[in-house]
Short mmCIF file of C-alpha atoms in Angstrom, two decimals:
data_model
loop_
_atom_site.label_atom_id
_atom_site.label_comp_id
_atom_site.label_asym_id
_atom_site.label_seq_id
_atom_site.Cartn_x
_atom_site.Cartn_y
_atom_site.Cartn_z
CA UNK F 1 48.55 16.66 11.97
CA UNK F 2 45.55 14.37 10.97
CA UNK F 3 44.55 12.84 13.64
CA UNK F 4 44.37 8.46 12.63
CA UNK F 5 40.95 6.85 13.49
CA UNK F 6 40.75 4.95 16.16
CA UNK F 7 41.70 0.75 16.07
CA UNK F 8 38.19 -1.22 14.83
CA UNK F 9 37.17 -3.47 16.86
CA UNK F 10 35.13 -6.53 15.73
CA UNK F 11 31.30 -6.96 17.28
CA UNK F 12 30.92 -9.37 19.93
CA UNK F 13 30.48 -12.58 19.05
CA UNK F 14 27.61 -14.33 19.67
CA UNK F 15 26.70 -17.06 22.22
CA UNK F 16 26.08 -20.74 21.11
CA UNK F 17 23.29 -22.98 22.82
CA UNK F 18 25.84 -24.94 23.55
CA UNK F 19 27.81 -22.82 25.61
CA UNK F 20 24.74 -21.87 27.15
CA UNK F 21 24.40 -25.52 28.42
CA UNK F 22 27.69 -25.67 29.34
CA UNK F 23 27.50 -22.88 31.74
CA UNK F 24 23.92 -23.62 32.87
CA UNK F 25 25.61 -27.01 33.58
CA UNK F 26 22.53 -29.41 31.63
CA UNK F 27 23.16 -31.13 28.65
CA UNK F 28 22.07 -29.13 25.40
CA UNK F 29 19.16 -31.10 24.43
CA UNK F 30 17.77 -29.61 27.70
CA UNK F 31 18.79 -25.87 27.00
CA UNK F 32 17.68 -26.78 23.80
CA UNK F 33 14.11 -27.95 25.15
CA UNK F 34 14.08 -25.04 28.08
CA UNK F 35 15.12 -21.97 25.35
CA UNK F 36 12.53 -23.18 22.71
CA UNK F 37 9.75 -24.12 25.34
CA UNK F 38 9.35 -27.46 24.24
CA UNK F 39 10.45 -30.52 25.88
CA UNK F 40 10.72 -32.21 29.14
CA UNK F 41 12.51 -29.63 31.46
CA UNK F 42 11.29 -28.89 35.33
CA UNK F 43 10.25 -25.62 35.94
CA UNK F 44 13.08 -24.48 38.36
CA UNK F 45 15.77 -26.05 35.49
CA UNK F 46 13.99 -23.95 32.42
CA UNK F 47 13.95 -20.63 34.73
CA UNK F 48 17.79 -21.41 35.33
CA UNK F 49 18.59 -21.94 31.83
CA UNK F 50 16.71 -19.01 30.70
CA UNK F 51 18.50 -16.83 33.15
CA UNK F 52 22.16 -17.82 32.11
CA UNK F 53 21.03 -17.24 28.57
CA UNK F 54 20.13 -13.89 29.25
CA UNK F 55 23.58 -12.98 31.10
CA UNK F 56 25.51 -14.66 27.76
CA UNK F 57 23.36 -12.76 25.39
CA UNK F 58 21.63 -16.14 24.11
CA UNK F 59 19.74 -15.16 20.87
CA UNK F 60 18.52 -18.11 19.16
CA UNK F 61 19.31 -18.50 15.42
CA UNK F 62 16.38 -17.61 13.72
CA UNK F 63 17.44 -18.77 10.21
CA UNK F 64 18.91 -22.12 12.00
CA UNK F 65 15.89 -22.58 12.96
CA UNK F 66 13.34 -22.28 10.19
CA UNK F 67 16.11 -24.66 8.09
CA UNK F 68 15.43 -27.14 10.96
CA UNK F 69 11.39 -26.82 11.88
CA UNK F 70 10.18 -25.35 7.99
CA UNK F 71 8.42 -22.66 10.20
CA UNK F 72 10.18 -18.54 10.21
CA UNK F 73 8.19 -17.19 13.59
CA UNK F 74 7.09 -14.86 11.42
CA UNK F 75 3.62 -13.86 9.93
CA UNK F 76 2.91 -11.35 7.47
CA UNK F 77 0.43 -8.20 7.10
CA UNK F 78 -1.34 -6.79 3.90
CA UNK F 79 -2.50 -3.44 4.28
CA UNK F 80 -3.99 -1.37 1.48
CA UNK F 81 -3.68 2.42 2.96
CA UNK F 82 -1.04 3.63 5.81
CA UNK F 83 -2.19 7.15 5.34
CA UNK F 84 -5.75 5.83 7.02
CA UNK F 85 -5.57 6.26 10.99
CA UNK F 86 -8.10 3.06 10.43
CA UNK F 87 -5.04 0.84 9.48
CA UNK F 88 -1.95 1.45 11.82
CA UNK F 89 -4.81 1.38 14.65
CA UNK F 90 -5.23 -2.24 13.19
CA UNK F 91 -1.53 -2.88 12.58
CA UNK F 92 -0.70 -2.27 16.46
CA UNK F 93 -3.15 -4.64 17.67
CA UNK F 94 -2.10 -7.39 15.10
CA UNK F 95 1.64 -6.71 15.75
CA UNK F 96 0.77 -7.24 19.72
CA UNK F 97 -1.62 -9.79 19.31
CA UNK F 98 1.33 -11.56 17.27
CA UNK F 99 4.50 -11.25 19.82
CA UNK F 100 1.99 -12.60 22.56
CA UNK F 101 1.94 -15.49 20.70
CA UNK F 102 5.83 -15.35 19.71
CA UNK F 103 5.78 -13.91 16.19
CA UNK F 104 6.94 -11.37 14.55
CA UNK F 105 5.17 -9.34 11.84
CA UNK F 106 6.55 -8.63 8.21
CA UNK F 107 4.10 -5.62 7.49
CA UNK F 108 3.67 -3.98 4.08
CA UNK F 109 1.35 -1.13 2.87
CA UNK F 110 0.00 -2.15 -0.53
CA UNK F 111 -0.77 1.86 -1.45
CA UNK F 112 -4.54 0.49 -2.85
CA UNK F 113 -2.46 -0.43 -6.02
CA UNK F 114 -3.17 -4.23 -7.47
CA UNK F 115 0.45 -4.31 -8.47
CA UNK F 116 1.80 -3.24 -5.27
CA UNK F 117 -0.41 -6.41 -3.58
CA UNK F 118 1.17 -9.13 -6.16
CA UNK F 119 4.50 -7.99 -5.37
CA UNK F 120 3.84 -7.71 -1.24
CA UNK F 121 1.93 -11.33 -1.45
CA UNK F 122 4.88 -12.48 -3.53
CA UNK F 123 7.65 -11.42 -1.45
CA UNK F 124 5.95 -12.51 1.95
CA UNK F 125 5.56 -15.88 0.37
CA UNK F 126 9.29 -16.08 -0.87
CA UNK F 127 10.43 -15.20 2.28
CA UNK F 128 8.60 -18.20 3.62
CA UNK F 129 6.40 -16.40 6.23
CA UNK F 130 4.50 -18.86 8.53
CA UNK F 131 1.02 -17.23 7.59
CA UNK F 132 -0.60 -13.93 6.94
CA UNK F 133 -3.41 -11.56 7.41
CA UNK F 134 -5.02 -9.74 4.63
CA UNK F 135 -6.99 -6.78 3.89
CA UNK F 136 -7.52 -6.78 -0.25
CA UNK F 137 -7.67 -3.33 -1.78
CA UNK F 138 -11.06 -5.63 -3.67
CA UNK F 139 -13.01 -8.41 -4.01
CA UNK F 140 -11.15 -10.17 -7.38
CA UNK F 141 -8.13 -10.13 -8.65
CA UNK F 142 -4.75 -12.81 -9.05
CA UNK F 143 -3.16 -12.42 -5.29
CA UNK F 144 -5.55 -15.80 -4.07
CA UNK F 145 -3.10 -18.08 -6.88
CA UNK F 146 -0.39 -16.52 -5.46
CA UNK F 147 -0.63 -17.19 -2.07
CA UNK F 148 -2.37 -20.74 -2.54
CA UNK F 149 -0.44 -22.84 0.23
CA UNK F 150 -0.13 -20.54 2.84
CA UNK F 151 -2.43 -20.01 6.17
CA UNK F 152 -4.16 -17.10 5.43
CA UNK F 153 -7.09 -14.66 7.34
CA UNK F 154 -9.05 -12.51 5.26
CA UNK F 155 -9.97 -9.08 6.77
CA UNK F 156 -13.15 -6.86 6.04
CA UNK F 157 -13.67 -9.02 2.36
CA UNK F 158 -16.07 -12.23 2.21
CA UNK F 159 -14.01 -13.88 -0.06
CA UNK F 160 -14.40 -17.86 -0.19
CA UNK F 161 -11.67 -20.05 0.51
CA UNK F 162 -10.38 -18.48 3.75
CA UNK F 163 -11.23 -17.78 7.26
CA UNK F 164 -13.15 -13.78 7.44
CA UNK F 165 -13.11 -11.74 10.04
CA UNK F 166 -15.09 -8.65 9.17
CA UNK F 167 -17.92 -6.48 11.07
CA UNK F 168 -21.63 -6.04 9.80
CA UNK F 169 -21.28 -3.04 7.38
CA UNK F 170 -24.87 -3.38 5.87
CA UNK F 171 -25.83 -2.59 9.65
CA UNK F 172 -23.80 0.08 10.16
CA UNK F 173 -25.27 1.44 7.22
CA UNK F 174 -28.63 0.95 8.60
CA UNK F 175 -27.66 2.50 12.02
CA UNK F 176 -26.54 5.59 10.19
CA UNK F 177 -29.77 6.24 7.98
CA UNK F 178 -32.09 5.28 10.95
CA UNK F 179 -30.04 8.21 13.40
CA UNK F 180 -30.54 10.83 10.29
CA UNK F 181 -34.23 9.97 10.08
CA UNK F 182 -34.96 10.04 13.56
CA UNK F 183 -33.44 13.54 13.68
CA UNK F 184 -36.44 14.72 11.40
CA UNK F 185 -33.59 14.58 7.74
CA UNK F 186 -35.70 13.48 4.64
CA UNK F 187 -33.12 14.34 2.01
CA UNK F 188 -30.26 12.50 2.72
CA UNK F 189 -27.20 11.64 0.47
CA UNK F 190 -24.81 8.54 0.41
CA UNK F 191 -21.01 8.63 -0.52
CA UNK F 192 -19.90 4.95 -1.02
CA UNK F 193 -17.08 3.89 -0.77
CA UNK F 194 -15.16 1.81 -3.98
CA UNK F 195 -17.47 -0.49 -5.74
CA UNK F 196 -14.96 -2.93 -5.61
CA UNK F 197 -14.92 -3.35 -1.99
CA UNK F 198 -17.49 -5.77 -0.79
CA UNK F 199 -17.58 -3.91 2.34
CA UNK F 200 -17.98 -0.50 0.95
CA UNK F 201 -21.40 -1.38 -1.26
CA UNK F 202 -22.96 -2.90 2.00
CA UNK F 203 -22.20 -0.11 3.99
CA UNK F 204 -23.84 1.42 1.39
CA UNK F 205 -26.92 -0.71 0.58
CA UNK F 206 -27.64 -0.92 4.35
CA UNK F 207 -27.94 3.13 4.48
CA UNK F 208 -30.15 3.36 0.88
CA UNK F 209 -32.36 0.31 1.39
CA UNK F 210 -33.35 2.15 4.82
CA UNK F 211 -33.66 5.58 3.45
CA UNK F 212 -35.60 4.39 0.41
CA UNK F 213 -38.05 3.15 2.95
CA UNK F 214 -38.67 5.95 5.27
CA UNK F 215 -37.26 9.05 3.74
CA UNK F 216 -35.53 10.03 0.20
CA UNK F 217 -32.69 9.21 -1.52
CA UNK F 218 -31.26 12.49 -3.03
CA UNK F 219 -28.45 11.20 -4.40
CA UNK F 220 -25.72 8.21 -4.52
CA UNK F 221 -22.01 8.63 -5.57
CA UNK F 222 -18.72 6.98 -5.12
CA UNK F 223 -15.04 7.86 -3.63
CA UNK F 224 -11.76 6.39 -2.85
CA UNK F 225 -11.34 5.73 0.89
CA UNK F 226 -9.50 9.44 0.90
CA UNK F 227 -9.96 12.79 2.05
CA UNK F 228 -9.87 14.45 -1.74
CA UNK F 229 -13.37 14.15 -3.47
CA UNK F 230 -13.73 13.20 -6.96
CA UNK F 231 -15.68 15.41 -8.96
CA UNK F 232 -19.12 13.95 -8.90
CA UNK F 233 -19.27 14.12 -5.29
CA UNK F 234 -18.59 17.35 -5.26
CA UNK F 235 -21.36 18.01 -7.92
CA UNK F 236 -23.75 16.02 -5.38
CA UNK F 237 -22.37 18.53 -2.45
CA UNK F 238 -22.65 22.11 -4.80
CA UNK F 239 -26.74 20.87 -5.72
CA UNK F 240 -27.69 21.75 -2.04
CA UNK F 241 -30.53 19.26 -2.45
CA UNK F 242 -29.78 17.21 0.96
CA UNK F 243 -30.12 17.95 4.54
CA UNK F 244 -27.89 14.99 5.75
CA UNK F 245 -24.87 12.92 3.99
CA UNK F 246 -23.47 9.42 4.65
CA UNK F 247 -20.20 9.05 3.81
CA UNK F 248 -18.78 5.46 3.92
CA UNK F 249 -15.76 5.80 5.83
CA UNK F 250 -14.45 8.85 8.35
CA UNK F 251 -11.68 10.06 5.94
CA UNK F 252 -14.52 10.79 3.06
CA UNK F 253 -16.83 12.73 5.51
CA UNK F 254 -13.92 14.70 6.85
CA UNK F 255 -13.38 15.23 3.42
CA UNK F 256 -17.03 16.12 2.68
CA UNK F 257 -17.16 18.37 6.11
CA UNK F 258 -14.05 20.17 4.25
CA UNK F 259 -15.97 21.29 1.16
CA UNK F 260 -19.24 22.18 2.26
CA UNK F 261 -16.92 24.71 4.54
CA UNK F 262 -15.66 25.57 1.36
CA UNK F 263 -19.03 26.52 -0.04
CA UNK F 264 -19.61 29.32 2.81
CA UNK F 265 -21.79 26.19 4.70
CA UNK F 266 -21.75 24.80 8.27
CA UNK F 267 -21.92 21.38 9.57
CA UNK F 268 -24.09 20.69 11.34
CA UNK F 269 -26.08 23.94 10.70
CA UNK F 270 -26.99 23.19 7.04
CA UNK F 271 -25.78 19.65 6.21
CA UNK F 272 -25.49 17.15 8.70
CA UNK F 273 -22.69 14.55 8.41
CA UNK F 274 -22.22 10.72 9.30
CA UNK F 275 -19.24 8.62 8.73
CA UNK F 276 -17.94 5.26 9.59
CA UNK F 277 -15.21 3.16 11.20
CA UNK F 278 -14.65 6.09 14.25
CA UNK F 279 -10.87 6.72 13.53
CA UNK F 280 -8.89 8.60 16.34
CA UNK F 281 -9.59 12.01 13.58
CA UNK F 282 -13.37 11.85 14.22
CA UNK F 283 -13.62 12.97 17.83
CA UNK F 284 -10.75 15.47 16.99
CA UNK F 285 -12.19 16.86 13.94
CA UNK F 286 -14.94 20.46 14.76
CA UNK F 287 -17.44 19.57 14.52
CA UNK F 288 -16.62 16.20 16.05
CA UNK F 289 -17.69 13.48 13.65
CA UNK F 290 -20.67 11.41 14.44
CA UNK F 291 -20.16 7.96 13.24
CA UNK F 292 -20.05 4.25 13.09
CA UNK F 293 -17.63 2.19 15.16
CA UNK F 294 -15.70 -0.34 14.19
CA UNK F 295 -14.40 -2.71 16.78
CA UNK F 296 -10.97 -2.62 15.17
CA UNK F 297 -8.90 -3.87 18.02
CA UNK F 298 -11.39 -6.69 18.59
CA UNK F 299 -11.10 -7.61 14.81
CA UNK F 300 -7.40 -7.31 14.67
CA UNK F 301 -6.83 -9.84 17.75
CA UNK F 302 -9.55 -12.37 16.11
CA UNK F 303 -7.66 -12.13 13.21
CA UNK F 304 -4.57 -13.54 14.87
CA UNK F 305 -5.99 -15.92 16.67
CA UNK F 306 -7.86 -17.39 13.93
CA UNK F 307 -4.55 -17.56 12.07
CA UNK F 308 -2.92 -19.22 15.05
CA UNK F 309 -5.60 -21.37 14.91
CA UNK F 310 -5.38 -22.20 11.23
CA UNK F 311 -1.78 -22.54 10.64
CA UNK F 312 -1.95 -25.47 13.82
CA UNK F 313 -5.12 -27.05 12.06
CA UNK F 314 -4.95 -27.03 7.91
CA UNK F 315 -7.74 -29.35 7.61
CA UNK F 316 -10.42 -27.17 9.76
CA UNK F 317 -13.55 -25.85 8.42
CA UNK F 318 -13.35 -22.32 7.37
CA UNK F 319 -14.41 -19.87 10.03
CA UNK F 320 -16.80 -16.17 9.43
CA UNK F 321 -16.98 -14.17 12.19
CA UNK F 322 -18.99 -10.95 11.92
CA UNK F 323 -18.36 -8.18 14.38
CA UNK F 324 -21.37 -5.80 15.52
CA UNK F 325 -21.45 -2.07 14.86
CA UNK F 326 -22.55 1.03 16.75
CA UNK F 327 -23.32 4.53 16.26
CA UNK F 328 -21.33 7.18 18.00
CA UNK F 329 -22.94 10.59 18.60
CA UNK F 330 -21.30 13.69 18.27
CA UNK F 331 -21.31 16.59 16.99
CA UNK F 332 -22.21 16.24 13.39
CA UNK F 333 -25.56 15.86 13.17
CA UNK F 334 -28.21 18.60 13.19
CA UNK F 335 -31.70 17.86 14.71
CA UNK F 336 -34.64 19.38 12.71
CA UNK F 337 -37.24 18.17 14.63
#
């Protein structure tokens, strides 16, 4: 006999605020005042409220709510690459930085497609989001129209019309060509990142300007921010012309470490290696990545708070803050001399 499935039962229901007054015993404007931190409430009353709440279940009605203030409690986060260690390092800080300060985070991973940003920017927007962070995939392009309006923090871009937060690449850059030179390299290679990235070509301009100066610049190619190499980089590799290579990020020297293996070479034995940005893979990688560090948790919490800061203060001049860089020694980096 087939057994009959067991008598559904519907979900609890949920709480009101006003049954929370009611057994708190204070009238709702002050569980109203106590549950949304606002108000005139003593401290021993708010505690009380809060605690009866919690035994009921209390969960304030979010959508209620945003009908009522025009604010969601909720921010949203453009990223351009989830495959990057760099970027869920970032995410976690933002997403912390955020509930500390009582919102939630809408995140969505913009797969360095332009297309893939209109639509995340769009959607955020429609779904009314109280502000957002941004890291654009480039310097151009139609996303500023779109989310004209909003409170919005730029990461890693200069772009005008919005607060920056960003660190100074062109140094980094410098850092890295200065460390090869002082370890006796002469013929030293750059691997950009994308043109189109702001950040990438001063990463890169910081590392040629200084090699142009006190060594020589072998040769200069570009790459996605990825671990496969495009074919001109790989030509630069196979020419065996240079001692030392900067790469400008961590996935595309892993990447470059990868195929000079390939080519029956050793890092750090016959090319030496720097990246940049020190994701969690560089210390892990053999030989363990020497590199330039990116204060990314220091960035991500600026990044909130200057968007805290701007969505409570429209009218306030635009704020650039610039983040210093250092190298980080490892293992990558043959001395000659």
């Amino acid at each position: 006999m087939a057994k009959s499935d067991p008598p559904t039962t519907d979900p609890p229901r949920r709480a009101t605020l006003k049954e929370v007054a009611k057994a708190a015993g204070v009238s709702l404007a002050s569980a109203s005042y106590a549950i949304n931190g606002a108000g005139s409430v003593g401290e021993a009353t708010r505690e009380h409220i809060l605690k009866v709440a919690a035994e009921l279940g209390y969960r304030p009605n979010q959508s209620a709510k945003a009908m009522k203030t025009g604010k969601t409690g909720a921010i949203g986060l453009i990223l351009p690459d989830l495959t990057n260690p760099f970027f869920p390092s970032l995410a976690q800080v933002v997403i912390q930085a955020a509930r500390a300060h009582g919102y939630s985070v809408f995140l969505t991973d913009t797969e360095g497609s332009a297309e893939a940003e209109q639509r995340a920017v769009s959607l955020l927007v429609d779904h009314g989001v109280d502000g957002v962070i941004w890291f654009p995939i480039a310097d151009d392009g139609p996303v500023g129209k779109l989310i004209e309006g909003v409170p919005t923090v730029v990461l890693d871009r200069n772009l005008p019309g919005y607060d920056v937060i960003q660190a100074d690449y062109a140094e980094g850059g410098r850092l890295a060509a200065e460390h090869l030179i002082a370890a006796g390299h002469v013929n030293i290679g750059v691997i950009s990142g994308p043109h189109a990235a702001s950040s990438a070509r001063q990463r890169a301009e910081g590392a040629i300007a200084t090699i142009r100066e006190r060594a020589k610049l072998t040769w200069h190619v570009h790459n996605a921010f990825s671990l496969d190499l495009e074919p001109p980089v790989t030509e630069a590799l196979e020419r065996r012309a240079a001692t030392a290579v900067i790469a400008g990020a961590d996935l595309i020297a892993i990447g470059a470490m990868r195929h000079i293996r390939s080519m029956g070479l050793s890092v750090p034995r016959d090319v030496s290696v720097v990246g940049f940005d020190d994701i969690p893979w560089a210390q892990l990688h053999t030989p363990a990545l020497t590199t330039i560090d990116m204060p990314v948790e220091d960035m991500a919490a600026a990044a909130v708070e200057t968007l805290i800061r701007r969505m409570g203060a429209r009218a306030e001049p635009r704020r650039r803050v610039v983040f210093n860089v250092e190298l980080v020694e490892r293992e990558s980096v043959r001395v000659l001399k």
